[in-house]
Coordinates of N, CA and C in Angstrom, one line a residue:
L1 N 1.0 -1.8 0.0 CA 0.0 0.1 0.1 C 0.9 1.1 0.0
E2 N 1.2 1.8 -1.0 CA 1.7 2.9 -1.6 C 0.4 4.0 -1.0
Q3 N -0.8 4.2 -1.5 CA -0.9 5.5 -1.1 C -2.5 5.4 -1.0
I4 N -3.5 6.2 -0.3 CA -4.4 6.0 0.1 C -5.3 7.1 -0.2
T5 N -6.9 7.3 -0.6 CA -7.4 8.5 -0.9 C -8.7 8.4 0.5
I6 N -9.1 9.0 1.0 CA -10.4 9.5 2.4 C -10.7 10.5 2.2
P7 N -12.1 10.6 2.4 CA -12.3 12.3 3.0 C -12.0 13.1 4.2
L8 N -12.0 14.2 4.4 CA -11.1 15.2 4.6 C -13.1 15.4 6.3
K9 N -12.3 13.5 6.6 CA -13.5 13.8 7.9 C -12.6 13.3 8.9
D10 N -13.4 13.7 10.0 CA -12.5 13.2 11.5 C -13.1 12.2 11.7
G11 N -12.0 11.5 13.0 CA -12.2 10.1 12.7 C -12.8 8.9 12.2
I12 N -12.6 9.4 10.9 CA -12.1 7.8 9.5 C -11.0 6.8 9.7
I13 N -10.5 7.4 10.6 CA -8.6 6.7 11.0 C -8.8 6.2 12.5
T14 N -9.9 5.0 12.7 CA -9.9 4.6 14.6 C -9.2 3.9 14.9
H15 N -8.3 3.5 14.5 CA -7.2 2.6 14.7 C -5.7 3.1 14.4
D16 N -4.7 3.6 15.8 CA -3.9 3.5 15.4 C -3.4 2.3 14.9
S17 N -3.2 0.8 14.7 CA -2.9 0.1 13.5 C -3.5 -0.2 12.5
T18 N -4.4 0.8 12.1 CA -5.0 1.0 10.7 C -3.4 0.0 10.1
F19 N -2.7 0.8 9.5 CA -1.7 0.2 8.6 C -1.1 -0.2 9.0
I20 N -0.4 -0.9 9.9 CA 0.6 -2.0 10.5 C 0.6 -2.8 10.1
G21 N 2.7 -2.2 9.2 CA 3.1 -3.4 8.4 C 3.3 -2.3 6.2
C22 N 2.2 -1.0 6.8 CA 2.6 -1.0 4.9 C 3.2 0.6 5.3
K23 N 4.0 -0.3 4.8 CA 6.1 0.9 4.8 C 6.2 1.7 4.2
K24 N 5.4 0.7 2.8 CA 5.6 2.1 1.2 C 4.3 3.1 1.5
L25 N 3.4 3.4 3.0 CA 2.8 4.5 2.5 C 3.1 5.8 2.3
E26 N 2.7 6.0 1.9 CA 3.8 8.2 1.5 C 2.7 8.7 1.0
H27 N 1.5 8.8 0.2 CA 0.8 9.5 0.2 C -0.1 9.8 0.8
V28 N -1.0 11.0 0.9 CA -2.6 10.5 0.5 C -3.3 11.7 0.5
D29 N -4.4 10.7 -0.6 CA -4.9 12.3 -1.1 C -6.8 12.5 -1.1
L30 N -7.2 12.9 -1.5 CA -8.5 14.4 -0.4 C -9.8 13.5 -1.4
V31 N -10.5 13.0 -0.7 CA -11.6 12.9 -1.8 C -12.0 14.0 -2.5
E32 N -12.2 15.3 -2.2 CA -13.0 16.4 -1.7 C -11.7 17.6 -2.4
K33 N -10.6 16.7 -3.3 CA -9.3 17.8 -2.9 C -9.7 18.6 -4.1
A34 N -10.5 19.0 -5.1 CA -10.5 19.5 -5.7 C -12.4 20.7 -5.0
V35 N -13.3 20.7 -3.6 CA -13.8 21.6 -3.6 C -12.2 22.0 -2.7
L36 N -12.0 21.4 -1.4 CA -11.5 22.4 -1.2 C -9.9 22.9 -1.8
R37 N -9.4 22.7 -3.0 CA -9.0 23.6 -3.5 C -9.0 25.0 -3.7
D38 N -10.4 24.8 -4.7 CA -11.3 25.9 -4.5 C -11.6 27.3 -3.3
T39 N -11.6 26.5 -2.3 CA -12.0 27.1 -1.3 C -10.7 27.3 -1.1
I40 N -9.4 27.3 -0.8 CA -8.8 27.9 -0.6 C -8.3 28.4 -1.8
D41 N -8.3 28.8 -2.9 CA -7.2 29.8 -3.5 C -8.6 31.0 -3.5
A42 N -10.6 30.6 -3.3 CA -11.0 31.8 -3.2 C -10.7 32.4 -1.4
L43 N -8.8 32.0 -1.3 CA -9.5 33.1 0.3 C -8.9 34.1 -0.5
I44 N -8.8 35.3 1.0 CA -8.4 36.6 0.6 C -6.5 36.8 0.2
L45 N -6.6 36.1 2.1 CA -5.0 36.7 2.2 C -4.9 35.4 1.6
D46 N -2.6 35.7 1.0 CA -1.7 34.8 0.2 C -1.4 33.8 1.9
E47 N -1.3 34.4 2.9 CA -0.9 34.2 3.6 C -1.4 32.9 3.6
W48 N -2.6 32.8 4.2 CA -3.9 32.0 4.4 C -3.4 30.8 3.7
R49 N -3.6 31.1 1.8 CA -3.8 30.3 1.2 C -2.4 29.7 1.0
N50 N -1.4 30.3 1.3 CA 0.3 29.4 1.2 C 0.5 28.5 2.8
D51 N -0.5 28.8 3.4 CA -0.7 28.2 5.6 C -1.3 27.2 5.6
M52 N -2.3 26.9 4.2 CA -3.5 26.1 4.3 C -2.6 24.5 2.6
D53 N -2.2 25.6 1.8 CA -1.4 24.7 0.9 C 0.2 24.3 1.8
V54 N 0.9 24.3 2.3 CA 1.0 24.0 3.4 C 1.1 22.2 4.3
E55 N -0.4 22.8 5.1 CA -0.8 22.0 5.8 C -0.8 21.0 5.1
I56 N -1.8 21.3 3.9 CA -2.4 19.8 3.0 C -0.9 19.5 2.8
N57 N -0.5 19.6 2.1 CA 0.5 19.0 1.9 C 1.7 18.8 2.8
A58 N 1.4 18.7 3.9 CA 2.8 17.6 5.8 C 2.3 16.4 5.8
I59 N 1.4 15.7 4.6 CA 1.2 14.4 5.4 C 2.2 13.7 4.1
D60 N 2.6 14.0 3.0 CA 3.9 13.2 2.1 C 4.9 13.8 2.6
R61 N 4.5 14.4 3.7 CA 6.5 14.9 4.2 C 6.6 13.5 5.3
S62 N 5.8 13.3 6.4 CA 5.6 12.9 7.1 C 5.7 11.3 7.4
L63 N 5.0 11.2 6.3 CA 3.9 9.9 6.0 C 5.1 8.6 6.0
P64 N 5.9 9.0 5.1 CA 7.0 8.2 5.1 C 8.0 8.1 5.4
T65 N 8.5 9.0 6.5 CA 9.6 8.6 7.6 C 8.6 8.0 9.5
A66 N 6.7 8.3 9.3 CA 6.2 8.0 10.5 C 6.9 6.2 10.3
P67 N 7.0 4.9 11.7 CA 7.6 3.7 11.5 C 6.3 3.3 11.0
A68 N 6.0 2.0 10.1 CA 4.9 1.3 9.7 C 4.6 0.3 10.8
G69 N 4.9 0.0 12.5 CA 5.1 -1.4 12.9 C 5.4 -2.0 12.4
D70 N 5.5 -3.2 12.9 CA 5.9 -5.0 13.3 C 4.4 -5.7 13.4
G71 N 3.1 -4.8 13.4 CA 2.3 -6.0 14.2 C 2.4 -6.8 15.5
F72 N 3.6 -6.6 16.8 CA 3.6 -7.7 17.2 C 3.3 -7.0 19.3
D73 N 4.2 -5.6 18.9 CA 4.8 -5.2 20.2 C 4.6 -3.7 19.6
E74 N 4.8 -3.1 18.9 CA 4.9 -1.8 18.1 C 3.7 -1.7 16.8
V75 N 2.5 -0.7 17.0 CA 1.9 -0.6 16.4 C 1.8 0.4 15.1
G76 N 2.7 0.9 14.9 CA 3.5 2.1 14.1 C 3.5 3.7 14.1
E77 N 3.5 4.7 13.3 CA 3.0 5.6 14.2 C 2.3 6.0 12.0
K78 N 1.2 4.9 11.1 CA 1.4 6.2 10.1 C 0.2 6.7 10.3
A79 N -1.0 5.8 11.4 CA -2.0 5.7 11.8 C -2.3 7.0 12.4
Q80 N -1.4 7.5 12.8 CA -1.5 8.6 13.6 C -1.0 9.7 13.8
A81 N 0.1 9.0 12.3 CA 0.1 10.3 11.6 C -1.1 11.5 10.6
V82 N -2.0 10.2 9.9 CA -3.1 10.4 9.6 C -3.5 11.0 10.5
Q83 N -4.4 10.9 11.0 CA -5.7 10.7 12.3 C -5.0 12.7 12.9
L84 N -3.7 13.0 12.7 CA -3.3 14.5 13.6 C -3.3 15.3 12.7
W85 N -2.8 14.7 10.6 CA -3.2 15.5 10.2 C -4.9 16.0 9.4
I86 N -5.3 14.8 9.2 CA -6.3 14.7 9.3 C -7.4 17.0 10.6
Y87 N -7.0 16.6 11.5 CA -7.4 18.1 12.7 C -7.0 18.7 12.8
S88 N -5.5 18.5 12.2 CA -4.8 19.7 11.9 C -4.9 20.9 10.6
V89 N -6.1 20.1 9.8 CA -6.3 20.5 8.5 C -7.5 20.9 8.7
L90 N -8.7 20.6 9.3 CA -9.8 21.2 9.6 C -10.1 21.4 10.8
G91 N -9.4 22.1 12.0 CA -8.5 23.0 12.3 C -8.4 24.3 11.8
K92 N -8.1 24.4 10.8 CA -7.8 25.5 9.8 C -8.7 26.3 9.1
I93 N -9.7 25.1 8.3 CA -10.4 25.9 7.4 C -11.4 26.8 8.3

């Protein structure tokens, strides 16, 4: 599993063990990316647009280095990274 496409919805990833063993998971696409892009483009201040662009793309920088876990004594951090990212993006909208 190298990438996932999910809606931007809090609680969509419910378990920290969701991506155990998914060492190659490095990219998240959003289902509503076009709508979100239109909303961001409509923001008046360049600073807000830039902040949102940075926030949306942050997951693709953090996932490659997040441990995937082995399923035994370690659940990994990829699911937690996605959960925190969703929370952060929603908090800025």
